[in-house]
Coordinates of N, CA and C in Angstrom, one line a residue:
M16 N 4.3 19.6 -4.7 CA 6.0 19.3 -4.2 C 5.9 17.8 -4.6
Q17 N 7.0 17.7 -5.9 CA 7.1 16.0 -6.1 C 8.2 15.2 -5.6
L18 N 7.4 13.9 -5.3 CA 8.8 12.8 -5.3 C 8.4 12.0 -5.9
S19 N 9.7 11.2 -5.9 CA 9.8 10.0 -7.1 C 11.0 9.2 -6.8
A20 N 10.8 7.8 -7.2 CA 11.6 7.1 -7.1 C 11.3 5.8 -8.5
E21 N 12.1 5.2 -8.6 CA 12.1 4.1 -10.1 C 10.6 3.5 -9.7
G22 N 9.9 4.0 -11.5 CA 8.5 3.4 -11.4 C 7.8 4.3 -10.8
I23 N 7.5 5.3 -9.9 CA 6.6 5.9 -9.0 C 6.7 7.3 -8.8
Q24 N 5.6 7.9 -8.6 CA 6.1 9.4 -8.4 C 4.9 9.6 -7.8
A25 N 4.8 11.0 -6.5 CA 3.5 11.2 -6.4 C 4.0 12.7 -5.7
E26 N 2.9 13.7 -5.6 CA 2.9 15.0 -5.2 C 2.5 15.1 -3.9
F27 N 3.2 16.0 -3.0 CA 2.2 16.7 -2.0 C 1.9 18.2 -1.8
D28 N 0.7 18.5 -1.4 CA 0.0 19.6 -1.5 C -0.2 20.2 -0.2
A29 N 1.0 21.2 0.0 CA 1.4 21.6 1.2 C 0.0 22.2 2.1
R30 N -0.9 23.0 1.2 CA -1.9 23.8 1.6 C -2.8 22.7 2.5
T31 N -3.0 21.3 2.0 CA -4.2 20.6 3.0 C -3.5 19.0 3.2
G32 N -2.1 19.2 3.2 CA -1.5 18.1 3.5 C -2.0 17.0 2.4
L33 N -2.5 17.1 1.0 CA -2.9 16.3 0.2 C -1.8 15.3 -0.3
L34 N -2.1 14.3 -1.0 CA -1.0 13.3 -1.9 C -1.8 13.0 -2.6
D35 N -1.5 13.5 -3.8 CA -1.7 13.4 -5.3 C -1.0 13.3 -6.1
G36 N -1.6 13.1 -7.5 CA -0.5 12.7 -8.5 C 0.1 11.4 -8.4
F37 N -0.3 10.5 -8.4 CA 0.4 9.4 -7.6 C 0.1 8.6 -9.1
V38 N 1.3 8.5 -9.6 CA 1.4 7.7 -10.3 C 2.7 6.2 -10.4
V39 N 2.0 5.2 -11.2 CA 3.2 4.1 -11.0 C 3.5 3.8 -12.4
T40 N 4.6 3.5 -13.1 CA 5.0 3.4 -14.4 C 5.1 1.2 -14.3
D41 N 4.0 0.5 -15.0 CA 4.0 -1.0 -14.9 C 4.5 -1.2 -16.0
E42 N 5.4 -2.0 -16.6 CA 5.7 -2.7 -17.8 C 5.0 -1.5 -19.2
G43 N 5.9 -0.4 -18.7 CA 5.5 0.6 -19.7 C 4.3 1.6 -19.9
R44 N 3.5 1.1 -19.2 CA 2.2 1.6 -18.7 C 2.0 2.5 -17.6
E45 N 1.2 3.9 -17.6 CA 1.2 4.5 -16.3 C -0.4 4.5 -15.7
V46 N -0.3 4.0 -14.5 CA -1.4 3.4 -13.7 C -1.4 5.0 -12.9
A47 N -2.7 5.4 -12.5 CA -2.7 6.5 -12.0 C -4.0 6.5 -11.1
P48 N -4.6 5.6 -9.8 CA -5.6 5.5 -9.6 C -6.2 6.7 -8.7
L49 N -5.7 7.6 -8.5 CA -6.5 8.9 -7.4 C -6.9 9.5 -8.3
H50 N -8.6 10.0 -7.8 CA -9.3 10.7 -8.4 C -9.2 12.2 -7.9
R51 N -9.6 13.0 -8.7 CA -9.8 14.5 -8.3 C -11.8 14.9 -8.2
A52 N -11.9 15.8 -7.7 CA -13.3 16.2 -7.7 C -13.4 16.9 -8.8
P53 N -14.6 16.8 -10.0 CA -14.2 17.2 -10.9 C -14.5 18.7 -11.2
W54 N -14.8 19.5 -9.9 CA -14.6 21.0 -10.1 C -13.0 21.4 -9.7
V55 N -12.2 20.5 -9.2 CA -10.6 20.8 -9.1 C -10.2 21.5 -10.5
G56 N -9.4 22.5 -10.1 CA -8.7 22.9 -11.4 C -9.2 23.6 -12.5
T57 N -10.6 23.8 -12.3 CA -11.5 24.4 -13.3 C -12.0 26.0 -13.0
G58 N -11.6 26.2 -12.0 CA -11.9 27.9 -11.3 C -13.1 27.9 -10.9
E59 N -13.9 27.0 -10.6 CA -15.4 26.7 -10.0 C -15.0 27.4 -8.8
E60 N -15.6 28.5 -8.1 CA -15.7 28.9 -6.7 C -16.5 28.3 -5.8
M61 N -15.8 27.8 -4.7 CA -16.3 27.1 -3.5 C -17.3 27.9 -2.9
P62 N -18.3 27.7 -2.1 CA -19.3 28.5 -1.4 C -18.5 28.9 -0.3
E63 N -19.0 30.3 0.3 CA -17.7 30.7 1.2 C -18.0 29.7 2.5
D64 N -18.9 29.1 2.9 CA -19.0 28.0 4.0 C -18.0 26.6 3.7
A65 N -17.7 26.1 2.9 CA -17.0 25.2 2.0 C -15.7 25.1 3.0
A66 N -15.3 24.1 3.3 CA -14.0 23.4 4.0 C -13.0 23.6 3.1
P67 N -11.6 24.2 3.3 CA -10.7 24.4 2.7 C -10.2 22.9 1.9
L68 N -10.8 22.1 2.1 CA -10.3 20.8 1.5 C -11.1 20.9 0.3
M69 N -12.1 21.1 0.3 CA -13.1 21.2 -0.6 C -12.4 21.6 -2.2
A70 N -11.6 22.9 -2.3 CA -10.9 23.2 -3.2 C -10.0 22.4 -4.2
T71 N -9.5 21.6 -3.4 CA -8.5 20.3 -3.9 C -9.1 19.0 -3.9
L72 N -10.1 18.8 -3.5 CA -10.7 17.5 -3.1 C -10.2 16.6 -4.0
G73 N -9.6 15.5 -3.2 CA -8.7 14.5 -4.6 C -7.9 13.5 -3.5
G74 N -7.8 12.8 -4.5 CA -5.9 12.2 -4.2 C -6.0 11.4 -3.1
D75 N -5.5 11.8 -1.7 CA -5.5 11.2 -0.2 C -5.1 11.8 0.5
F76 N -5.8 12.1 1.4 CA -5.5 13.5 2.9 C -6.2 12.1 4.1
F77 N -5.4 12.7 5.3 CA -5.7 12.4 6.4 C -6.4 13.0 7.4
C78 N -7.4 12.4 7.9 CA -8.6 12.9 8.5 C -8.4 12.6 10.1
A79 N -8.5 13.8 11.1 CA -8.5 13.8 12.5 C -9.2 14.5 12.8
P80 N -10.1 14.9 13.2 CA -11.2 13.5 13.5 C -11.9 13.2 12.0
F81 N -12.1 12.1 12.0 CA -12.4 11.6 10.9 C -14.3 11.7 10.9
A82 N -15.0 12.7 9.9 CA -16.0 12.3 9.7 C -16.9 13.6 10.9
E83 N -15.7 14.3 11.7 CA -15.9 15.2 12.6 C -15.5 16.6 12.6
S84 N -16.0 17.3 13.4 CA -14.7 18.5 13.9 C -14.5 18.6 15.1
E85 N -13.5 19.2 15.5 CA -13.0 19.8 16.6 C -12.9 20.9 17.1
G86 N -13.4 21.6 18.2 CA -13.7 22.7 18.2 C -13.7 23.7 16.9
D87 N -13.3 24.3 16.5 CA -13.9 25.3 15.1 C -13.1 24.6 14.1
S88 N -12.4 24.0 14.2 CA -12.2 23.1 12.6 C -13.6 22.6 11.8
P89 N -13.1 22.6 10.5 CA -13.6 22.3 9.4 C -14.4 20.6 9.5
L90 N -15.0 20.0 8.7 CA -15.4 18.4 8.7 C -13.8 17.8 8.7
H91 N -13.5 16.8 9.2 CA -12.4 15.8 8.9 C -11.2 16.5 9.9
G92 N -11.6 17.3 10.5 CA -10.4 18.6 11.3 C -9.1 19.0 10.4
W93 N -8.4 19.3 11.2 CA -7.6 20.5 10.5 C -6.7 19.7 9.9
P94 N -5.8 18.4 10.1 CA -5.3 17.7 8.8 C -5.7 18.1 7.1
P95 N -6.6 17.9 6.8 CA -6.6 18.4 5.6 C -7.6 19.6 5.5
N96 N -7.2 20.4 6.1 CA -8.1 21.8 5.9 C -7.0 23.2 6.6
S97 N -5.6 22.6 6.7 CA -4.9 23.4 7.3 C -3.5 23.5 6.4
T98 N -2.4 24.6 6.7 CA -1.2 24.0 6.1 C -0.3 23.1 7.0
W99 N 0.7 22.6 5.9 CA 1.6 21.8 6.5 C 2.7 22.5 6.4
S100 N 4.0 22.3 7.1 CA 5.4 22.8 7.3 C 6.1 21.3 6.5
I101 N 6.8 21.9 5.8 CA 7.9 20.4 5.2 C 8.9 20.6 6.5
V102 N 9.4 19.7 6.9 CA 10.3 19.3 8.0 C 11.9 19.2 7.2
D103 N 11.5 18.1 6.5 CA 12.8 17.3 5.9 C 12.1 16.9 4.5
R104 N 13.3 16.8 3.3 CA 12.8 16.4 2.2 C 13.8 15.5 1.3
E105 N 13.6 14.6 0.6 CA 14.5 14.4 -0.3 C 13.6 13.9 -1.4
D106 N 14.2 13.3 -2.5 CA 13.7 13.2 -3.7 C 12.7 12.2 -3.4
H107 N 12.7 11.3 -2.8 CA 12.1 9.8 -2.3 C 11.2 9.8 -1.3
R108 N 11.4 11.0 -0.3 CA 10.9 11.0 1.2 C 10.3 12.5 1.6
L109 N 9.2 12.6 2.2 CA 9.1 13.9 2.8 C 8.7 13.6 4.4
L110 N 8.9 14.5 4.9 CA 8.3 14.7 6.5 C 7.7 16.1 6.8
A111 N 6.5 15.9 7.2 CA 6.0 17.3 7.3 C 5.4 16.9 8.4
E112 N 5.3 18.5 8.7 CA 4.3 18.9 10.1 C 2.8 19.6 10.2
L113 N 2.0 19.0 10.7 CA 0.9 20.0 10.9 C 0.9 21.2 11.5
D114 N 0.6 22.5 10.9 CA 0.6 23.9 11.6 C -0.2 24.1 12.7
R115 N -1.3 23.4 12.5 CA -2.5 23.2 13.8 C -2.3 22.0 14.8
P116 N -2.5 22.3 15.9 CA -2.5 21.1 16.6 C -3.9 20.3 16.7
V117 N -4.4 18.7 16.9 CA -5.0 18.1 16.7 C -4.9 17.1 18.3
S118 N -6.4 17.9 19.1 CA -6.2 17.4 20.3 C -5.4 17.6 21.1
G119 N -4.7 18.9 20.9 CA -3.4 18.9 21.9 C -2.1 18.7 21.3
A120 N -2.5 18.0 20.4 CA -1.0 17.2 19.9 C -0.5 17.5 18.4
R121 N 0.6 17.6 18.3 CA 1.4 17.4 16.7 C 1.5 16.7 16.0
L122 N 1.0 16.8 14.7 CA 0.6 15.4 13.9 C 1.8 15.6 12.7
A123 N 2.5 14.5 12.6 CA 3.4 14.6 11.7 C 3.3 13.3 10.7
K124 N 3.4 14.1 9.3 CA 3.3 13.0 8.1 C 4.5 12.6 7.6
E125 N 4.8 11.2 7.2 CA 6.1 10.9 6.8 C 5.6 10.3 5.2
L126 N 6.1 10.4 4.1 CA 5.4 10.1 2.9 C 7.1 9.2 2.3
T127 N 7.1 8.3 1.8 CA 8.3 7.5 1.1 C 7.8 6.6 0.3
L128 N 8.3 7.1 -0.7 CA 8.4 6.1 -1.8 C 10.0 4.9 -1.9
R129 N 9.7 3.8 -2.8 CA 11.0 2.8 -2.9 C 10.9 2.6 -4.3
D130 N 12.2 2.5 -5.0 CA 12.3 2.2 -6.2 C 11.9 0.7 -6.7
G131 N 11.1 0.7 -7.7 CA 10.3 -0.6 -8.1 C 9.5 -1.3 -7.4
H132 N 9.0 -0.7 -6.1 CA 7.7 -0.3 -5.0 C 6.6 0.4 -5.6
P133 N 5.4 -0.2 -5.9 CA 3.7 0.6 -6.6 C 3.3 1.0 -5.3
F134 N 4.0 1.3 -4.2 CA 3.1 2.0 -3.2 C 3.7 3.1 -2.2
V135 N 2.8 4.1 -2.2 CA 3.1 5.4 -1.1 C 2.9 4.7 0.4
Y136 N 4.5 4.9 1.0 CA 4.3 4.5 2.6 C 4.1 5.7 3.1
Q137 N 2.8 5.5 3.9 CA 2.5 6.9 4.6 C 2.8 6.2 6.4
C138 N 3.0 7.4 7.3 CA 3.4 7.4 8.6 C 2.8 8.8 8.9
H139 N 1.9 8.7 10.0 CA 1.2 9.8 10.9 C 1.2 9.6 12.1
T140 N 2.3 10.7 12.9 CA 2.5 10.3 14.0 C 2.2 11.6 15.1
F141 N 1.2 11.2 16.2 CA 0.7 11.9 17.0 C 1.8 12.3 18.0
H142 N 2.3 13.5 18.6 CA 3.4 13.7 19.3 C 2.3 14.7 20.7
G143 N 2.5 14.2 21.7 CA 1.6 14.7 22.4 C 0.2 14.5 22.4
G144 N -0.1 15.6 23.3 CA -2.0 15.9 23.0 C -2.5 14.9 24.6
Q145 N -3.8 14.6 24.1 CA -4.6 14.0 25.3 C -6.0 14.0 24.4
G146 N -6.4 12.4 24.9 CA -7.7 12.0 24.7 C -7.8 11.0 23.4
R147 N -9.0 10.6 22.9 CA -8.8 10.1 21.7 C -9.7 10.9 20.2
V148 N -9.1 10.4 19.2 CA -9.6 10.8 18.2 C -9.7 10.0 17.1
T149 N -10.8 9.9 16.4 CA -11.1 9.0 15.1 C -10.0 9.4 14.1
V150 N -9.1 8.4 13.1 CA -8.4 8.8 12.1 C -9.0 8.3 11.0
S151 N -8.5 8.6 9.8 CA -8.4 7.9 8.5 C -7.7 8.2 7.4
N152 N -7.6 7.6 6.7 CA -6.7 8.0 5.0 C -8.3 8.0 4.7
H153 N -8.2 8.9 3.8 CA -9.3 9.4 2.7 C -8.8 9.3 1.1
A154 N -9.0 8.3 0.9 CA -8.4 7.9 -0.5 C -9.5 8.4 -1.2
N155 N -9.5 8.9 -2.6 CA -10.3 9.2 -3.7 C -9.7 8.7 -4.8
V156 N -10.3 7.2 -5.3 CA -10.1 6.5 -6.1 C -11.1 6.3 -7.2
S157 N -10.3 6.6 -8.8 CA -11.5 6.2 -9.7 C -10.5 4.8 -10.7
V158 N -11.0 4.1 -10.3 CA -11.0 2.5 -11.4 C -12.1 2.5 -12.6
G159 N -12.3 3.2 -13.5 CA -13.5 2.9 -14.5 C -13.5 1.6 -15.1
N160 N -12.8 0.8 -15.1 CA -12.5 -0.3 -15.7 C -12.5 -1.5 -14.8
G161 N -12.3 -1.2 -13.3 CA -12.7 -2.2 -12.4 C -10.9 -2.5 -12.0
A162 N -10.6 -2.6 -10.3 CA -9.4 -2.9 -10.2 C -9.4 -4.1 -8.5
L163 N -8.0 -4.5 -8.3 CA -8.2 -5.1 -7.3 C -7.6 -4.0 -6.4
I164 N -7.9 -4.0 -5.2 CA -7.4 -2.7 -4.4 C -6.7 -3.7 -2.8
R165 N -5.5 -3.4 -2.7 CA -5.0 -4.3 -1.6 C -4.8 -3.2 -0.5
T166 N -4.6 -2.7 0.7 CA -4.4 -2.3 1.8 C -4.2 -2.9 3.1
S167 N -3.2 -2.2 3.6 CA -3.3 -3.0 5.3 C -4.6 -3.7 5.6
P168 N -4.3 -4.1 6.7 CA -5.6 -4.5 7.7 C -6.4 -3.2 8.1
K169 N -7.9 -3.4 7.8 CA -8.6 -2.3 8.5 C -9.5 -2.6 9.5
L170 N -9.6 -2.3 10.5 CA -10.8 -2.3 11.4 C -12.0 -2.0 11.1
R171 N -12.5 -1.3 10.0 CA -13.4 -1.0 9.4 C -13.7 0.1 8.0
W172 N -14.4 -0.6 7.0 CA -14.8 0.1 6.1 C -16.0 0.7 5.8
E173 N -16.3 1.6 5.3 CA -17.5 2.1 5.3 C -17.7 3.4 3.9
T174 N -19.2 2.8 3.3 CA -19.3 3.7 2.4 C -20.9 4.0 2.7
P175 N -21.3 5.3 2.7 CA -22.7 5.8 3.3 C -23.7 4.5 1.9
K176 N -24.8 4.7 2.4 CA -25.9 4.0 1.6 C -26.8 4.9 1.1
T177 N -26.5 6.0 1.0 CA -26.6 6.8 -0.1 C -25.9 8.0 -0.3
P178 N -26.4 8.5 -1.8 CA -25.2 9.2 -2.3 C -25.0 10.8 -1.3
Q179 N -24.0 11.3 -1.4 CA -24.1 12.6 -0.4 C -25.1 13.9 -1.3
E180 N -24.6 13.6 -2.6 CA -25.1 14.4 -3.7 C -25.9 13.8 -4.4
S181 N -27.4 13.8 -4.3 CA -28.0 12.8 -5.0 C -28.7 13.3 -6.5
D182 N -28.6 14.6 -6.7 CA -28.4 15.1 -8.0 C -27.9 14.4 -9.3
P183 N -28.3 13.7 -10.2 CA -27.6 13.2 -11.1 C -26.8 14.4 -12.2
A184 N -27.3 15.2 -12.4 CA -26.8 16.2 -12.9 C -25.7 16.7 -12.5
M185 N -25.3 16.4 -11.2 CA -24.2 17.0 -10.6 C -22.7 15.9 -10.6
G186 N -23.3 14.9 -11.6 CA -22.5 13.7 -11.7 C -21.3 13.9 -10.6
R187 N -21.3 13.8 -9.4 CA -19.8 14.1 -8.2 C -20.8 12.5 -7.7
S188 N -21.1 11.9 -7.8 CA -21.5 10.3 -6.5 C -21.2 9.7 -7.5
G189 N -20.2 8.5 -7.3 CA -20.4 7.0 -7.7 C -21.4 6.2 -7.0
L190 N -22.1 6.9 -6.1 CA -22.9 5.7 -5.8 C -24.6 6.0 -6.1
I191 N -24.7 6.9 -7.2 CA -25.6 7.0 -7.8 C -26.2 6.0 -8.6

């Protein structure tokens, strides 16, 4: 599902809540910083026990709980592993709701693009539920020539000390 405003476009995949296809046009140049896993779109079959998000891995997705599971949910919870229903949509804005609860709460996602702004404005809102849950926007970025990345203030940034895939022949980790 395509969203667009002057100088910016993005796509939303309701199968896993994935923000992808993010492209900003700057002085006639297209900048597309989001990365996809090398197997996405190749037809490579995922292992039976792979979480649904692995088939579309890339872009930016919301995790709750982050790096954990809740009940029978796959890693990173239901937000990147379950379908989302579109509640409202305009050319530059989308409101979607996760089809499964997170800690008993309904989860809403709002994506907004603004003319001349090189950003996707995201808002995730929990309605109801109980308890605490770790959350994260999980961006997959590829900037082969380097880049300055600016975000809102964060409480914590973390990168594993060792690659999750350590076989260089697999070519799937920037930490090797």
